[in-house]
JSON list of C-alpha atoms in Angstrom, two decimals:
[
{"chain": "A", "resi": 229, "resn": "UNK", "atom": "CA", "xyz": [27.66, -10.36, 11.43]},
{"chain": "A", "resi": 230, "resn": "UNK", "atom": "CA", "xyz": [27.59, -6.66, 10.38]},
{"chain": "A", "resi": 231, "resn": "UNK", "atom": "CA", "xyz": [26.84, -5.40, 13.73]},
{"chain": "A", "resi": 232, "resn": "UNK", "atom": "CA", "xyz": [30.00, -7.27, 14.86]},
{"chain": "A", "resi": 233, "resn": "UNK", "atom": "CA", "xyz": [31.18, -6.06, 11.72]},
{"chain": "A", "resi": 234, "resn": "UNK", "atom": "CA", "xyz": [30.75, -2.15, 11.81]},
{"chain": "A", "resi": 235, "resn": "UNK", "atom": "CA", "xyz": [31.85, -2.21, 15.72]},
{"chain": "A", "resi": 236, "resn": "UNK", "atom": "CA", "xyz": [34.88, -3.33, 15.12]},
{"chain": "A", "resi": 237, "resn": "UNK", "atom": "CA", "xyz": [35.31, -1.34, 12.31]},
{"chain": "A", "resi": 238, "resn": "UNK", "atom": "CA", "xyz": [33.86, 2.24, 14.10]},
{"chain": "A", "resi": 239, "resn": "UNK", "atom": "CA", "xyz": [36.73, 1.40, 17.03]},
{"chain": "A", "resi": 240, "resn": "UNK", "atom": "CA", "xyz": [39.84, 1.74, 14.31]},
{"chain": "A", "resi": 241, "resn": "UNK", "atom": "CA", "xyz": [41.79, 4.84, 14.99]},
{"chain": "A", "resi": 242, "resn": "UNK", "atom": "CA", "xyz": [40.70, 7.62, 12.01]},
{"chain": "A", "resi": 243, "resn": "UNK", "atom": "CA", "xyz": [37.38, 6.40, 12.02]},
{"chain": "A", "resi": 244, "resn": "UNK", "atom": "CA", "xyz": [34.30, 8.48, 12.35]},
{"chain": "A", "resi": 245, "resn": "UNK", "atom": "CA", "xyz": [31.55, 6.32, 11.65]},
{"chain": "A", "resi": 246, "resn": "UNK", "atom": "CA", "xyz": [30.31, 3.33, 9.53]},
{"chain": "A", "resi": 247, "resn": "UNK", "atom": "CA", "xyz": [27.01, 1.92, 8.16]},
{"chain": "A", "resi": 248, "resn": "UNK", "atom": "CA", "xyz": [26.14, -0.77, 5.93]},
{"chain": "A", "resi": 249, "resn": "UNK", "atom": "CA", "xyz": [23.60, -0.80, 2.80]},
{"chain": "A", "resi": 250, "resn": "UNK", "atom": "CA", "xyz": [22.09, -3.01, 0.62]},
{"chain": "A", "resi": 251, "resn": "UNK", "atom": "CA", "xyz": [23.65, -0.95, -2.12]},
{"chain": "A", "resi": 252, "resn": "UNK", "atom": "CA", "xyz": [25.65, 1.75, -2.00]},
{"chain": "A", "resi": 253, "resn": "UNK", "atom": "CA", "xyz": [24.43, 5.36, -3.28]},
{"chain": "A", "resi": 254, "resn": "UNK", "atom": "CA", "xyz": [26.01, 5.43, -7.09]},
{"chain": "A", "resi": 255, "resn": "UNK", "atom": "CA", "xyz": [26.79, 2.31, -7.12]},
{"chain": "A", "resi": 256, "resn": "UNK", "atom": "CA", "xyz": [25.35, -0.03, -10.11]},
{"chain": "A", "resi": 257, "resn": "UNK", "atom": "CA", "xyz": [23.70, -2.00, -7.80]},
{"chain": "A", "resi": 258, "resn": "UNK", "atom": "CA", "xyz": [21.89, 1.19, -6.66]},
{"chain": "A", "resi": 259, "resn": "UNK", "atom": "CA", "xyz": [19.29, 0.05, -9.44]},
{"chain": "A", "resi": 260, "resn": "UNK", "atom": "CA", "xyz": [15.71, -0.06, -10.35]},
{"chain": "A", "resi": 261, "resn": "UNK", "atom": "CA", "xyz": [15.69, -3.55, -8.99]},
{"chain": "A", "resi": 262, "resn": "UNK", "atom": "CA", "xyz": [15.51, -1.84, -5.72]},
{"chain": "A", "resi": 263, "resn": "UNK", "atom": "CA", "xyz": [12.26, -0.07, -6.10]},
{"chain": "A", "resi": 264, "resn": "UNK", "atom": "CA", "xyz": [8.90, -1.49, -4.76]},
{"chain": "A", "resi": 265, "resn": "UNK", "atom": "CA", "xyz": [5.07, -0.53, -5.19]},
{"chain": "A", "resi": 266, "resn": "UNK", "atom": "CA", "xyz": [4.15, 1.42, -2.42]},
{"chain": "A", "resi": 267, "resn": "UNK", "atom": "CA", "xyz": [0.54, 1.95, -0.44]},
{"chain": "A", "resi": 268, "resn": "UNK", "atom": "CA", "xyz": [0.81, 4.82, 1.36]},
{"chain": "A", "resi": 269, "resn": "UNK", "atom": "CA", "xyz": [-2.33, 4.08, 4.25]},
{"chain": "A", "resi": 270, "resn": "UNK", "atom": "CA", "xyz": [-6.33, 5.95, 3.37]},
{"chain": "A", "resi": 271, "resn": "UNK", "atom": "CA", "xyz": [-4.49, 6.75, 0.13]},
{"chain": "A", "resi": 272, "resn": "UNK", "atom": "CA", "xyz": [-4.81, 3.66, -1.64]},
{"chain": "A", "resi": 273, "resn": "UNK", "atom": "CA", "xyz": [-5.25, 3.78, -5.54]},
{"chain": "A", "resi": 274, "resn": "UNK", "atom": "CA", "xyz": [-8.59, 2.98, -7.11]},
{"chain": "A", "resi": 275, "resn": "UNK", "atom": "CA", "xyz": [-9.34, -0.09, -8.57]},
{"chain": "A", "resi": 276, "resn": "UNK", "atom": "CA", "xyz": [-6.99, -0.80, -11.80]},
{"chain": "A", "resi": 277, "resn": "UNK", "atom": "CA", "xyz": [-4.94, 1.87, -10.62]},
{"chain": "A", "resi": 278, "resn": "UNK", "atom": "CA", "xyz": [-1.12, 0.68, -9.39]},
{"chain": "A", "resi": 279, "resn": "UNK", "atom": "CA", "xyz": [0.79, 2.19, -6.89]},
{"chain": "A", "resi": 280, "resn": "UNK", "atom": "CA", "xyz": [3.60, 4.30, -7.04]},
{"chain": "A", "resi": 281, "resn": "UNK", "atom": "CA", "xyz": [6.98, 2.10, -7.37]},
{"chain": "A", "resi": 282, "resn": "UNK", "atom": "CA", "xyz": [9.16, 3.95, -4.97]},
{"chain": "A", "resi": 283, "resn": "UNK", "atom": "CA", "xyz": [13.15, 3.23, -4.65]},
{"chain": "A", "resi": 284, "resn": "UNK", "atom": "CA", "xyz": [14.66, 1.99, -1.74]},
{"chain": "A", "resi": 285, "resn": "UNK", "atom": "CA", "xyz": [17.61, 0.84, 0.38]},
{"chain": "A", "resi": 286, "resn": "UNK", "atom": "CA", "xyz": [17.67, -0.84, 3.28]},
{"chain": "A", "resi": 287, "resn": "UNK", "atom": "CA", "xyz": [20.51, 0.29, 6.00]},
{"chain": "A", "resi": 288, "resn": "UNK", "atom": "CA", "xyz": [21.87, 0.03, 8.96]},
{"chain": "A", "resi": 289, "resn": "UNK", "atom": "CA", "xyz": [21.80, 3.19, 11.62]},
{"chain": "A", "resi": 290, "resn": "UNK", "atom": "CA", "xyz": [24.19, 5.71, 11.09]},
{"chain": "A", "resi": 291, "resn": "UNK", "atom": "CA", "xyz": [23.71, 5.64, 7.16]},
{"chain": "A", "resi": 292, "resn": "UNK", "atom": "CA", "xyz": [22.46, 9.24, 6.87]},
{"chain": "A", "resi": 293, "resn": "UNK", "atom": "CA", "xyz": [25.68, 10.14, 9.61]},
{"chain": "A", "resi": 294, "resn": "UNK", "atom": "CA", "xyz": [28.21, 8.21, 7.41]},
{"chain": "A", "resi": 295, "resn": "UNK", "atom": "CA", "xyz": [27.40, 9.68, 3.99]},
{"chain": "A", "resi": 296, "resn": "UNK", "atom": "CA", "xyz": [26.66, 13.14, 5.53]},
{"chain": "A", "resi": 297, "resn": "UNK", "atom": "CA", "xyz": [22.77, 12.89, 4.83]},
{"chain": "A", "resi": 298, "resn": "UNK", "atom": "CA", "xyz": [20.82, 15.27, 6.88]},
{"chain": "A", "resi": 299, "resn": "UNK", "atom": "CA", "xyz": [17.80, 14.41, 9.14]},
{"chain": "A", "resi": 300, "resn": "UNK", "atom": "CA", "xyz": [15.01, 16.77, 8.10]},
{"chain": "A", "resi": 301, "resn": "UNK", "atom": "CA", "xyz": [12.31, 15.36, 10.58]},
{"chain": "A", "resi": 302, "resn": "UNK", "atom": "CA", "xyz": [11.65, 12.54, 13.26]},
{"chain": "A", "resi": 303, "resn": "UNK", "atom": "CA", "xyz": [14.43, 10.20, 14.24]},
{"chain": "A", "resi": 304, "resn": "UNK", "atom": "CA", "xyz": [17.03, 8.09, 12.38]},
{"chain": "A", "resi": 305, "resn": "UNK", "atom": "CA", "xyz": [17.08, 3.95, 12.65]},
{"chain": "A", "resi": 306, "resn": "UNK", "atom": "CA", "xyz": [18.31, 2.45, 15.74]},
{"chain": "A", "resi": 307, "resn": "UNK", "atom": "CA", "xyz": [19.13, -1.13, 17.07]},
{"chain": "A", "resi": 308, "resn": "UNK", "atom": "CA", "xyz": [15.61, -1.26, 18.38]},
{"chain": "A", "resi": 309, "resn": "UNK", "atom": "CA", "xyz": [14.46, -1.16, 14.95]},
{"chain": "A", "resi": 310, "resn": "UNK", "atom": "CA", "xyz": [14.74, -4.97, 14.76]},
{"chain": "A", "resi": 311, "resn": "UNK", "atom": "CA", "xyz": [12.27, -8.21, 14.06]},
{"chain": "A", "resi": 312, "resn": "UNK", "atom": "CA", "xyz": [9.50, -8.12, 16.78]},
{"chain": "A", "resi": 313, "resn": "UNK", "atom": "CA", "xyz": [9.53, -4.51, 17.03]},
{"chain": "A", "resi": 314, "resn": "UNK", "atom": "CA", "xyz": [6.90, -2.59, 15.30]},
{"chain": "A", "resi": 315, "resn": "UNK", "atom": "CA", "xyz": [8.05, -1.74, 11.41]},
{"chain": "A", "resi": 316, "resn": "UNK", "atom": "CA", "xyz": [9.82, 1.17, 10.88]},
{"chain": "A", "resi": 317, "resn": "UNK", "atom": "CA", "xyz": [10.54, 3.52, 7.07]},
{"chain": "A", "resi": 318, "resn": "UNK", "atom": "CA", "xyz": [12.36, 6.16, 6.97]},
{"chain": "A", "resi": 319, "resn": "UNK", "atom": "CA", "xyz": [11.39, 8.76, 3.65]},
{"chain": "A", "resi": 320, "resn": "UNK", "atom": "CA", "xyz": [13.35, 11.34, 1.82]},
{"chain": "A", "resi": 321, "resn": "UNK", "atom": "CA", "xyz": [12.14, 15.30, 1.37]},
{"chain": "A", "resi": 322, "resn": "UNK", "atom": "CA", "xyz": [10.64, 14.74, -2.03]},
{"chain": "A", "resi": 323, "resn": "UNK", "atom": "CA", "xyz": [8.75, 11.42, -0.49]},
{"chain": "A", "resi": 324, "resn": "UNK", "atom": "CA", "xyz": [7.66, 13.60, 1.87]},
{"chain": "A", "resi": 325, "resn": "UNK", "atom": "CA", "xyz": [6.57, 16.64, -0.33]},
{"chain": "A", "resi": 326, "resn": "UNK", "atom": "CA", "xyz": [5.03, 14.57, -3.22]},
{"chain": "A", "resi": 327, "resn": "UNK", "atom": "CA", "xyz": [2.83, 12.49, -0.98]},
{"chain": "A", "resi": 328, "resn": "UNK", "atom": "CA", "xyz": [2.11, 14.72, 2.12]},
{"chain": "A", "resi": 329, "resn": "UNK", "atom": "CA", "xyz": [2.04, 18.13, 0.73]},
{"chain": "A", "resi": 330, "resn": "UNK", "atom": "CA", "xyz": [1.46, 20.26, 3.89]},
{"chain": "A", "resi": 331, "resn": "UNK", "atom": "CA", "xyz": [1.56, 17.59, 5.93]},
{"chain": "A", "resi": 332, "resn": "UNK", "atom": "CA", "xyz": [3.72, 16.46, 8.55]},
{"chain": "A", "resi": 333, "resn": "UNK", "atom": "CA", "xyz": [4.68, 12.57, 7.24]},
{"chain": "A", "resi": 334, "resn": "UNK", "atom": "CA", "xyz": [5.52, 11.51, 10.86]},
{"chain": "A", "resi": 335, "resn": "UNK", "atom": "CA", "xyz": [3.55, 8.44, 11.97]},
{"chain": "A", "resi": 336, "resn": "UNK", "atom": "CA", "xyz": [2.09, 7.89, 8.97]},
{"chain": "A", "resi": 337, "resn": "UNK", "atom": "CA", "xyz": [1.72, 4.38, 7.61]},
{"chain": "A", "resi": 338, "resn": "UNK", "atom": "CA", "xyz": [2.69, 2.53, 4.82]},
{"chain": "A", "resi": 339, "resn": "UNK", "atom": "CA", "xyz": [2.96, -0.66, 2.85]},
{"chain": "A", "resi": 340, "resn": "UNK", "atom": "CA", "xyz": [6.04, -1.63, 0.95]},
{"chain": "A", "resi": 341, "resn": "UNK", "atom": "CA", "xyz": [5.25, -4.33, -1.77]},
{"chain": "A", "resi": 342, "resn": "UNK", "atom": "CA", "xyz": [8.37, -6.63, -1.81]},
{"chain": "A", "resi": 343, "resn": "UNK", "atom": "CA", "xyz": [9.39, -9.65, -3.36]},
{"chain": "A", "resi": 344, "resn": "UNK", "atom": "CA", "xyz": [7.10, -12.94, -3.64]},
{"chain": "A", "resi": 345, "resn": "UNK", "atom": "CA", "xyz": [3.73, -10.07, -2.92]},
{"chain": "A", "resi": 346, "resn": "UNK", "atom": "CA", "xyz": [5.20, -9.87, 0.50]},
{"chain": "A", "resi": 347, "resn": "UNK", "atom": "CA", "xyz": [3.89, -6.50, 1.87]},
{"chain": "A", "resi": 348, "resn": "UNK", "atom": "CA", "xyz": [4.49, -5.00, 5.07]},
{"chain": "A", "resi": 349, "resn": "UNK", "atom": "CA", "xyz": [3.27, -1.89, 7.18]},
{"chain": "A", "resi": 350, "resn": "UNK", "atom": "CA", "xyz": [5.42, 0.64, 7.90]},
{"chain": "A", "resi": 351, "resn": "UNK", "atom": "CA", "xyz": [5.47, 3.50, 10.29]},
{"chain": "A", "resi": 352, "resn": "UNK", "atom": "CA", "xyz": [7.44, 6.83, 9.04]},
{"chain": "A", "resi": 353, "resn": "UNK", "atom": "CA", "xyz": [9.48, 7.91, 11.51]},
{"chain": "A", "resi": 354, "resn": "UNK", "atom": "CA", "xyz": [11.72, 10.14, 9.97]},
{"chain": "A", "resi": 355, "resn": "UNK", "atom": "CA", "xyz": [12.39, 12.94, 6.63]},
{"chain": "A", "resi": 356, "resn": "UNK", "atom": "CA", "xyz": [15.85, 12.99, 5.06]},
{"chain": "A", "resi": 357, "resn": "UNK", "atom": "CA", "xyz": [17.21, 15.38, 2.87]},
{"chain": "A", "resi": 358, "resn": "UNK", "atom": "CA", "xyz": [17.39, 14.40, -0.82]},
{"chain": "A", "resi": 359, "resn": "UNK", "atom": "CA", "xyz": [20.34, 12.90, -2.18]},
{"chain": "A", "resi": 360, "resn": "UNK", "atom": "CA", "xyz": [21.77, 11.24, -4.89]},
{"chain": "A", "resi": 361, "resn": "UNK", "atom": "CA", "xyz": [20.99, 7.52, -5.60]},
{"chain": "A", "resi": 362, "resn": "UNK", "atom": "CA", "xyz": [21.97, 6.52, -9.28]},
{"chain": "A", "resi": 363, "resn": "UNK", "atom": "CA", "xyz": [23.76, 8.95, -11.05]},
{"chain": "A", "resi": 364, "resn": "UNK", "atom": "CA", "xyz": [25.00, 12.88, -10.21]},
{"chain": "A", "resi": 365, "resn": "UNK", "atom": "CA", "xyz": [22.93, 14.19, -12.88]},
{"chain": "A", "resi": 366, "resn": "UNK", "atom": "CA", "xyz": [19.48, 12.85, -11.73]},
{"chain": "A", "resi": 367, "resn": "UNK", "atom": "CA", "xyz": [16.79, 14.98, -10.26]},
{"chain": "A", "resi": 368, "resn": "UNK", "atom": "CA", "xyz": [14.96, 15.00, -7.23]},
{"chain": "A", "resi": 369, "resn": "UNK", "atom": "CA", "xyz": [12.63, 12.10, -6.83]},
{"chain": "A", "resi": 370, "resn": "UNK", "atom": "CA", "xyz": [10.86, 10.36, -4.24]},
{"chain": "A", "resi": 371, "resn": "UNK", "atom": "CA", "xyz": [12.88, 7.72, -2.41]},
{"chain": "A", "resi": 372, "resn": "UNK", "atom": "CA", "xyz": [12.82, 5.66, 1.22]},
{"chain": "A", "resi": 373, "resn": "UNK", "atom": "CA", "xyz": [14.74, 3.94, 3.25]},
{"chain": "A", "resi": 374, "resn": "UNK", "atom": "CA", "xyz": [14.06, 0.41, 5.53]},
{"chain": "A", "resi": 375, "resn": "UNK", "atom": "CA", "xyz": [16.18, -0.74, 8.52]},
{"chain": "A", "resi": 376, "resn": "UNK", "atom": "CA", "xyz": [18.08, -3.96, 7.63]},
{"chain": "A", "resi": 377, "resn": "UNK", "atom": "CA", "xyz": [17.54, -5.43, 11.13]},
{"chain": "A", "resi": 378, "resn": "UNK", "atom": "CA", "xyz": [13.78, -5.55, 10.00]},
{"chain": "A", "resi": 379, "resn": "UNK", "atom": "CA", "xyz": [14.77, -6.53, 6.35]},
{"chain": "A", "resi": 380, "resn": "UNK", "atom": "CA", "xyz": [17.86, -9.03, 6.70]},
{"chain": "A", "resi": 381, "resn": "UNK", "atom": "CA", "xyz": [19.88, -8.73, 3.15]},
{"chain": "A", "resi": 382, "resn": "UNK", "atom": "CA", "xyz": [22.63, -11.43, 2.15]},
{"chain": "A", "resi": 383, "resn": "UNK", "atom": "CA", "xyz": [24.99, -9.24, 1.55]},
{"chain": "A", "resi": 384, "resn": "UNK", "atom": "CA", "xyz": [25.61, -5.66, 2.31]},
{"chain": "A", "resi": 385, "resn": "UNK", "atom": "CA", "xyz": [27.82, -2.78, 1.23]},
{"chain": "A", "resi": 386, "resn": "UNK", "atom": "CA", "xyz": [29.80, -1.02, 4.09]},
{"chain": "A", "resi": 387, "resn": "UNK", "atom": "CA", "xyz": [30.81, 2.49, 4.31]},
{"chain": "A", "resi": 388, "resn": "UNK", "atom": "CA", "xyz": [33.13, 4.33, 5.96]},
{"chain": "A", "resi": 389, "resn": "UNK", "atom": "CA", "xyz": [33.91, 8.16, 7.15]},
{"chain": "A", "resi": 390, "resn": "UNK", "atom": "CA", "xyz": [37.24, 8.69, 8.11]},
{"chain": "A", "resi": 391, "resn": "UNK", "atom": "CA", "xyz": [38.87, 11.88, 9.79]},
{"chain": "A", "resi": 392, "resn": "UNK", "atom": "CA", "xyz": [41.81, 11.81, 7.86]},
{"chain": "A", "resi": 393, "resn": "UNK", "atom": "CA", "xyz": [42.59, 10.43, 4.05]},
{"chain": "A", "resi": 394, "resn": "UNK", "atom": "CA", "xyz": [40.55, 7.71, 3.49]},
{"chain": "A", "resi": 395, "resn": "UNK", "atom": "CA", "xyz": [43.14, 6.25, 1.42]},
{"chain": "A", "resi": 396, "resn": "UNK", "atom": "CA", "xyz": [44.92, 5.81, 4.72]},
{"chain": "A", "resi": 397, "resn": "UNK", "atom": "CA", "xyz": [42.17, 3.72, 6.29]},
{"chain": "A", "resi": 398, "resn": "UNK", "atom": "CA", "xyz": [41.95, 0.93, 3.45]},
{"chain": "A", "resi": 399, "resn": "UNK", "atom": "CA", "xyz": [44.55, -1.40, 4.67]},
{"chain": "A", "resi": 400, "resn": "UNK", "atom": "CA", "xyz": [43.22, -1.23, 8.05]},
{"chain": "A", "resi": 401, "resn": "UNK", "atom": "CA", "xyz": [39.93, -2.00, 7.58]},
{"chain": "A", "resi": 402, "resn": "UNK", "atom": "CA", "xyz": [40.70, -4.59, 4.88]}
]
């Protein structure tokens, strides 16, 4: 549904590009409820220790593109990055900094704690810049980002770039 969704969508005249999200950035669903425990591989904590809980969105390509996020480092999601293909994460500068200091994060592995003790292992393939995920105000702090085609959501929030007013577009994307 929200591939057929955003391409018909990214072919209405005035629009740039489109992406969907589990939440959008400042949104108040762009909560604490999204944040997992997170075990980044050969760094694991020490017994009675707990991981770092790390927030997170999962998104469709063309996120970063949409909201005018810039790719630091590695590659952004693509359709490939779907069930059966190995699992993908994609981490933001202070991510990066925090837990590879000197260190190139690329190809590094790891596990995402989710719901019901589901984990799963997942490859960085790419840095973003920071941005802003809950409020303007907030400082920098470590965040990442999963591909929904690996991480199906119920329901998603779209976004949409436009070259002209976005005002403009409403009606005809409605």
């Amino acid at each position: 549904f929200y591939q057929q969704l955003t391409g018909r969508v990214r072919a209405l005249p005035g629009v740039q590009n489109v992406s969907v999200a589990q939440s959008a950035p400042l949104s108040y669903f762009y909560a604490p409820a999204f944040s997992a425990p997170v075990v980044i591989e050969g760094r694991e904590p020490a017994a009675g220790e707990a991981p770092p809980v790390i927030g997170n969105n999962t998104i469709s390509p063309a996120f970063f593109q949409t909201l005018g996020i810039s790719l630091l480092n590695g590659r952004d999601f693509t359709d490939q990055d779907r069930e059966g293909s190995p699992r993908v994460v994609i981490v933001n500068e202070t991510f990066a900094r925090t837990f590879f200091p000197n260190e190139n994060p690329i190809g590094r592995r790891l596990r995402v704690m989710r719901r019901g003790n589901q984990a799963s292992t997942n490859e960085i393939v790419g840095v973003v810049r920071d941005s802003k995920y809950l409020s303007l105000g907030e400082g920098s702090t470590p965040y990442l980002f999963l591909p929904y085609l690996q991480n199906p959501q119920p329901a998603m929030a779209m976004q949409v770039r436009t070259s002209g007013n976005p005002k403009d577009a409403i009606a005809v994307v409605r």
